[in-house]
CSV table of C-alpha atoms and ligand atoms in Angstrom, one decimal:
chain,number,residue,atom,x,y,z
A,1,MET,CA,123.1,127.5,72.8
A,2,SER,CA,121.6,130.9,71.9
A,3,LEU,CA,120.1,132.0,68.6
A,4,ALA,CA,119.6,135.5,69.9
A,5,GLY,CA,119.9,138.1,67.2
A,6,LYS,CA,118.9,135.7,64.5
A,7,THR,CA,115.6,136.0,62.6
A,8,ALA,CA,113.8,132.8,61.6
A,9,ILE,CA,111.1,132.6,59.1
A,10,VAL,CA,109.0,129.4,59.4
A,11,THR,CA,106.4,128.9,56.7
A,12,GLY,CA,103.1,127.2,57.6
A,13,SER,CA,103.6,127.8,61.3
A,14,ASN,CA,100.1,128.6,62.7
A,15,SER,CA,99.7,124.8,63.4
A,16,GLY,CA,101.4,121.5,63.8
A,17,ILE,CA,105.2,121.0,63.1
A,18,GLY,CA,105.7,124.6,61.9
A,19,LEU,CA,104.4,125.9,65.2
A,20,GLY,CA,106.5,123.5,67.2
A,21,VAL,CA,109.6,124.6,65.2
A,22,ALA,CA,108.8,128.3,65.7
A,23,GLU,CA,108.3,127.7,69.4
A,24,GLU,CA,111.6,125.9,69.8
A,25,LEU,CA,113.6,128.5,67.8
A,26,ALA,CA,112.0,131.2,70.0
A,27,ARG,CA,112.9,129.2,73.1
A,28,ALA,CA,116.5,129.2,71.8
A,29,GLY,CA,116.3,133.1,71.5
A,30,ALA,CA,115.6,133.6,67.8
A,31,ASP,CA,113.2,136.3,66.7
A,32,VAL,CA,110.5,134.5,64.7
A,33,VAL,CA,108.2,135.1,61.7
A,34,LEU,CA,105.1,132.9,61.7
A,35,ASN,CA,103.1,132.4,58.5
A,36,SER,CA,100.2,130.8,56.8
A,37,TYR,CA,97.6,131.7,54.2
A,38,THR,CA,95.1,133.0,56.7
A,39,ASP,CA,95.1,136.4,58.4
A,40,THR,CA,93.0,136.0,61.6
A,41,ASP,CA,93.2,137.5,65.1
A,42,ASP,CA,94.2,134.0,66.3
A,43,ASP,CA,97.2,134.0,63.9
A,44,HIS,CA,98.5,137.4,65.3
A,45,ALA,CA,97.6,136.4,68.9
A,46,LEU,CA,99.9,133.3,68.5
A,47,ALA,CA,102.8,135.5,67.5
A,48,GLU,CA,102.1,137.7,70.5
A,49,ARG,CA,102.0,134.7,72.8
A,50,ILE,CA,105.3,133.4,71.6
A,51,ALA,CA,106.9,136.8,71.9
A,52,LYS,CA,105.7,137.0,75.5
A,53,ASP,CA,106.6,133.5,76.5
A,54,HIS,CA,110.2,133.6,75.2
A,55,GLY,CA,111.1,137.3,75.3
A,56,VAL,CA,111.7,137.6,71.6
A,57,THR,CA,110.2,139.4,68.7
A,58,ALA,CA,107.6,137.4,66.9
A,59,ARG,CA,105.5,138.5,64.0
A,60,TYR,CA,102.8,136.9,61.8
A,61,ILE,CA,103.0,137.5,58.1
A,62,GLN,CA,100.2,136.2,55.8
A,63,ALA,CA,101.3,134.7,52.5
A,64,ASP,CA,99.6,132.1,50.3
A,65,LEU,CA,102.6,129.9,49.4
A,66,SER,CA,100.8,128.4,46.4
A,67,LYS,CA,101.7,131.7,44.8
A,68,GLY,CA,105.4,132.3,44.0
A,69,ASP,CA,105.1,136.1,44.3
A,70,GLN,CA,103.6,135.8,47.8
A,71,ALA,CA,106.3,133.3,48.8
A,72,ARG,CA,109.0,135.8,47.8
A,73,ALA,CA,107.0,138.7,49.4
A,74,LEU,CA,107.0,136.8,52.7
A,75,VAL,CA,110.8,136.9,52.9
A,76,GLU,CA,111.0,140.6,51.7
A,77,LYS,CA,108.4,141.7,54.3
A,78,ALA,CA,110.4,139.9,57.1
A,79,GLY,CA,113.3,142.1,56.0
A,80,ARG,CA,115.8,139.7,57.4
A,81,CYS,CA,116.2,136.0,57.3
A,82,ASP,CA,119.1,134.1,59.0
A,83,ILE,CA,117.1,130.8,59.4
A,84,LEU,CA,114.6,129.7,56.8
A,85,VAL,CA,112.4,126.8,57.6
A,86,ASN,CA,110.3,125.6,54.6
A,87,ASN,CA,107.5,123.7,56.3
A,88,ALA,CA,104.1,124.5,54.8
A,89,GLY,CA,102.3,121.5,53.4
A,90,ILE,CA,99.0,119.8,52.5
A,91,GLN,CA,98.1,116.2,51.7
A,92,HIS,CA,95.7,114.5,49.3
A,93,VAL,CA,95.3,110.8,49.0
A,94,ALA,CA,94.0,109.2,45.8
A,95,SER,CA,95.1,106.8,43.0
A,96,ILE,CA,97.0,108.3,40.1
A,97,GLU,CA,94.0,107.9,37.7
A,98,GLU,CA,91.7,109.6,40.2
A,99,PHE,CA,94.1,112.3,41.5
A,100,PRO,CA,92.6,115.8,40.8
A,101,THR,CA,94.9,117.9,38.8
A,102,GLU,CA,94.3,121.0,40.9
A,103,LYS,CA,95.3,119.0,44.0
A,104,TRP,CA,98.5,117.8,42.2
A,105,ASP,CA,99.3,121.4,41.3
A,106,ALA,CA,98.6,122.8,44.8
A,107,ILE,CA,100.8,120.2,46.5
A,108,ILE,CA,103.7,120.7,44.2
A,109,ALA,CA,103.3,124.5,44.5
A,110,ILE,CA,102.9,124.7,48.3
A,111,MET,CA,105.5,122.1,49.2
A,112,LEU,CA,108.2,122.2,46.4
A,113,THR,CA,108.0,125.4,44.3
A,114,SER,CA,107.5,127.7,47.3
A,115,ALA,CA,110.8,126.4,48.8
A,116,PHE,CA,112.5,127.5,45.6
A,117,HIS,CA,111.0,131.0,45.8
A,118,THR,CA,111.7,131.6,49.5
A,119,THR,CA,115.2,130.2,49.2
A,120,ALA,CA,115.9,132.5,46.3
A,121,ALA,CA,114.7,135.5,48.2
A,122,ALA,CA,116.5,134.5,51.4
A,123,LEU,CA,120.0,133.6,50.1
A,124,PRO,CA,121.0,137.3,49.4
A,125,MET,CA,120.0,138.2,53.0
A,126,MET,CA,122.0,135.3,54.4
A,127,ARG,CA,125.0,136.3,52.3
A,128,ASP,CA,124.8,139.9,53.6
A,129,ALA,CA,124.6,138.7,57.1
A,130,GLY,CA,127.5,136.2,56.6
A,131,TRP,CA,125.5,133.2,58.1
A,132,GLY,CA,122.5,131.2,57.2
A,133,ARG,CA,120.6,128.0,57.9
A,134,ILE,CA,118.0,126.5,55.6
A,135,VAL,CA,116.0,123.6,57.0
A,136,ASN,CA,113.4,122.0,54.7
A,137,ILE,CA,110.8,119.9,56.4
A,138,ALA,CA,110.6,117.0,53.9
A,139,SER,CA,109.2,113.6,55.1
A,140,ALA,CA,109.9,109.9,55.3
A,141,HIS,CA,108.0,110.2,52.0
A,142,GLY,CA,111.0,112.1,50.7
A,143,LEU,CA,113.0,108.9,51.0
A,144,ARG,CA,110.3,106.2,50.6
A,145,ALA,CA,107.0,105.9,48.7
A,146,SER,CA,103.4,104.9,49.6
A,147,PRO,CA,100.7,104.2,47.2
A,148,TYR,CA,98.0,106.9,46.7
A,149,LYS,CA,100.3,109.7,47.8
A,150,GLY,CA,101.8,110.5,44.3
A,151,ALA,CA,101.9,114.2,44.5
A,152,TYR,CA,103.1,114.3,48.2
A,153,VAL,CA,105.9,111.7,47.5
A,154,ALA,CA,106.9,113.5,44.3
A,155,ALA,CA,107.0,116.9,46.1
A,156,LYS,CA,109.0,115.5,49.1
A,157,HIS,CA,111.5,113.7,46.9
A,158,GLY,CA,111.9,117.0,45.0
A,159,VAL,CA,112.4,118.9,48.3
A,160,VAL,CA,115.2,116.5,49.2
A,161,GLY,CA,116.9,117.0,45.8
A,162,PHE,CA,116.5,120.8,45.9
A,163,THR,CA,118.1,120.8,49.4
A,164,LYS,CA,121.2,119.0,48.0
A,165,VAL,CA,121.5,121.6,45.2
A,166,THR,CA,121.1,124.5,47.8
A,167,ALA,CA,123.8,122.9,49.9
A,168,LEU,CA,126.2,122.6,46.9
A,169,GLU,CA,125.6,126.2,45.8
A,170,THR,CA,126.4,127.5,49.3
A,171,ALA,CA,129.1,124.9,50.2
A,172,LYS,CA,131.9,127.4,50.5
A,173,GLU,CA,129.9,129.9,52.6
A,174,PRO,CA,128.8,129.8,56.2
A,175,ILE,CA,125.4,128.7,55.0
A,176,THR,CA,123.9,125.1,55.4
A,177,ALA,CA,120.8,123.5,53.8
A,178,ASN,CA,119.4,120.2,55.2
A,179,ALA,CA,116.1,118.4,55.1
A,180,VAL,CA,114.4,116.9,58.2
A,181,CYS,CA,112.4,113.9,57.4
A,182,PRO,CA,109.7,113.2,59.9
A,183,GLY,CA,107.7,110.0,60.1
A,184,TYR,CA,104.2,110.3,61.5
A,185,VAL,CA,103.6,113.2,63.8
A,186,LEU,CA,100.0,113.7,65.3
A,187,THR,CA,99.1,117.1,63.7
A,188,PRO,CA,95.9,118.2,61.9
A,189,LEU,CA,97.4,116.9,58.6
A,190,VAL,CA,97.5,113.3,60.0
A,191,GLU,CA,94.3,113.8,62.0
A,192,SER,CA,92.5,114.4,58.7
A,193,GLN,CA,93.6,110.9,57.4
A,194,ILE,CA,92.3,109.0,60.5
A,195,PRO,CA,88.5,109.0,59.8
A,196,ASP,CA,89.1,107.6,56.2
A,197,THR,CA,91.4,104.9,57.5
A,198,MET,CA,88.8,104.0,60.2
A,199,LYS,CA,86.1,103.8,57.6
A,200,LYS,CA,88.2,101.9,55.0
A,201,TYR,CA,89.3,99.2,57.5
A,202,ASP,CA,86.2,99.2,59.7
A,203,MET,CA,88.3,99.9,62.8
A,204,ASP,CA,88.1,102.1,65.9
A,205,ARG,CA,90.5,105.0,66.2
A,206,GLU,CA,93.1,103.2,68.4
A,207,THR,CA,93.2,100.1,66.1
A,208,ALA,CA,93.4,102.3,63.0
A,209,LEU,CA,96.4,104.2,64.5
A,210,ASN,CA,98.3,101.1,65.8
A,211,GLU,CA,97.5,98.6,63.1
A,212,VAL,CA,97.4,100.9,59.9
A,213,ILE,CA,98.9,104.3,60.4
A,214,LEU,CA,101.8,103.5,62.7
A,215,THR,CA,102.7,100.1,61.1
A,216,ARG,CA,105.4,102.0,59.0
A,217,GLN,CA,106.9,103.5,62.2
A,218,PRO,CA,108.7,100.6,64.2
A,219,SER,CA,108.7,102.6,67.4
A,220,ARG,CA,104.9,102.5,67.2
A,221,GLU,CA,105.0,106.1,68.6
A,222,PHE,CA,104.3,109.4,66.9
A,223,ALA,CA,107.2,111.9,66.8
A,224,THR,CA,106.3,115.1,68.5
A,225,THR,CA,106.4,118.7,67.2
A,226,GLU,CA,108.8,119.6,70.1
A,227,GLN,CA,111.2,116.8,68.8
A,228,LEU,CA,111.0,118.3,65.3
A,229,GLY,CA,111.7,121.8,66.7
A,230,GLY,CA,114.7,120.5,68.7
A,231,THR,CA,116.1,118.9,65.5
A,232,VAL,CA,115.8,122.2,63.7
A,233,VAL,CA,117.5,124.0,66.6
A,234,PHE,CA,120.4,121.5,66.5
A,235,LEU,CA,120.8,122.2,62.8
A,236,CYS,CA,121.2,125.9,63.6
A,237,SER,CA,123.9,125.2,66.2
A,238,ASP,CA,127.6,125.5,65.7
A,239,ALA,CA,127.8,121.6,66.1
A,240,ALA,CA,126.0,121.4,62.8
A,241,ALA,CA,128.1,123.8,60.8
A,242,GLN,CA,129.5,121.1,58.6
A,243,ILE,CA,126.2,119.2,58.3
A,244,THR,CA,124.9,120.2,54.9
A,245,GLY,CA,123.1,118.7,51.9
A,246,THR,CA,121.8,115.7,53.9
A,247,THR,CA,118.6,114.4,55.5
A,248,ILE,CA,117.9,113.7,59.2
A,249,SER,CA,115.1,111.2,59.8
A,250,VAL,CA,112.9,111.6,62.9
A,251,ASP,CA,110.8,108.6,62.0
A,252,GLY,CA,111.0,105.9,64.8
A,253,GLY,CA,112.9,103.7,62.5
A,254,TRP,CA,110.7,103.9,59.4
A,255,THR,CA,113.5,104.4,56.9
A,256,ALA,CA,115.7,101.8,58.5
A,257,MET,CA,113.5,99.2,56.9
B,301,NAD,P1,99.5,121.1,59.6
B,301,NAD,O1,98.3,120.9,58.7
B,301,NAD,O2,99.3,121.1,61.1
B,301,NAD,O3,100.4,122.3,59.1
B,301,NAD,C1,100.5,122.7,57.8
B,301,NAD,C2,100.8,124.2,57.8
B,301,NAD,O4,100.9,124.6,56.4
B,301,NAD,C3,99.7,125.0,58.4
B,301,NAD,O5,100.2,126.1,59.1
B,301,NAD,C4,98.9,125.5,57.2
B,301,NAD,O6,98.2,126.7,57.4
B,301,NAD,C5,100.1,125.7,56.2
B,301,NAD,N1,99.7,125.9,54.9
B,301,NAD,C6,98.9,125.1,54.1
B,301,NAD,N2,98.7,125.6,52.9
B,301,NAD,C7,99.4,126.8,52.9
B,301,NAD,C8,99.6,127.8,51.9
B,301,NAD,N3,98.9,127.8,50.6
B,301,NAD,N4,100.3,128.9,52.2
B,301,NAD,C9,100.9,129.0,53.4
B,301,NAD,N5,100.7,128.1,54.4
B,301,NAD,C10,100.0,127.0,54.1
B,301,NAD,O7,100.5,119.8,59.1
B,301,NAD,P2,101.9,119.3,59.7
B,301,NAD,O8,101.7,117.9,59.9
B,301,NAD,O9,102.4,120.2,60.8
B,301,NAD,O10,102.8,119.5,58.4
B,301,NAD,C11,103.9,120.4,58.3
B,301,NAD,C12,104.9,119.9,57.3
B,301,NAD,O11,105.5,118.7,57.8
B,301,NAD,C13,104.3,119.6,56.0
B,301,NAD,O12,105.3,120.0,55.0
B,301,NAD,C14,104.2,118.1,56.0
B,301,NAD,O13,104.3,117.5,54.8
B,301,NAD,C15,105.4,117.7,56.9
B,301,NAD,N6,105.3,116.3,57.5
B,301,NAD,C16,104.3,116.0,58.4
B,301,NAD,C17,104.2,114.8,58.9
B,301,NAD,C18,103.2,114.4,59.9
B,301,NAD,O14,103.1,113.2,60.2
B,301,NAD,N7,102.4,115.3,60.4
B,301,NAD,C19,105.2,113.8,58.5
B,301,NAD,C20,106.2,114.1,57.6
B,301,NAD,C21,106.2,115.5,57.1
């Protein structure tokens, strides 16, 4: 399949899953807009590398998605948005009583509220183009809970709900909205949780990965950023034109339990 002629905006795409998704969309022929809150030479070099590797146009646009006006400006600056992938995210792990309010606010703003702003800015562009695909990167934590991840679980359940509303509001148009729900993927977001887990359980890295982190994932394997990218490309294909308002789990069986 080819996504040539389509422009995809992937939020939070200078790392991890977002980068994997941007790469697979570019491989399928889409022009891509990369984003994060930083604005470094490396960020722009990443876009140049993707453009060169896949023969597409790739741009890097800085926007701090904790700010609603910057989230909307990202879409406006891109100028066109056929495919919107809301992916940017952060994590903080603490009990409810000890959860810092600023961390709660940041997680909800970056992972849930930003999707509202980018979607609101992108829908008119999709309607003008007569085609659109919205893919929200939620999580197994959009369908299941874990202790000490209150803000993350609340934001991801919110993303799943907002995806359903987006699908209903666009149901009669050639626009779909779905949520992809990854289990564990070995990205910097998960790497940052490994040292605390090793310390808490007094384990080496391998044991902490296999006996704590991956216990929720029956396959006992991490999903890969390429697999997540491939799932997004599928949702942009003609085969997925009637798939809307639903979740697709890429979680090695986590949510089967
Ligand atoms: P990551 O840390 O590698 O990537 C997160 C991206 O979000 C980065 O590009 C970062 O720069 C960007 N970002 C953070 N704050 C931002 C802000 N204020 N404005 C703009 N961009 C910002 O992590 P990842 O694992 O690739 O996570 C990507 C998404 O996948 C997140 O929504 C995460 O919740 C979700 N997810 C990850 C896993 C996993 O196991 N890694 C599992 C389920 C869901």
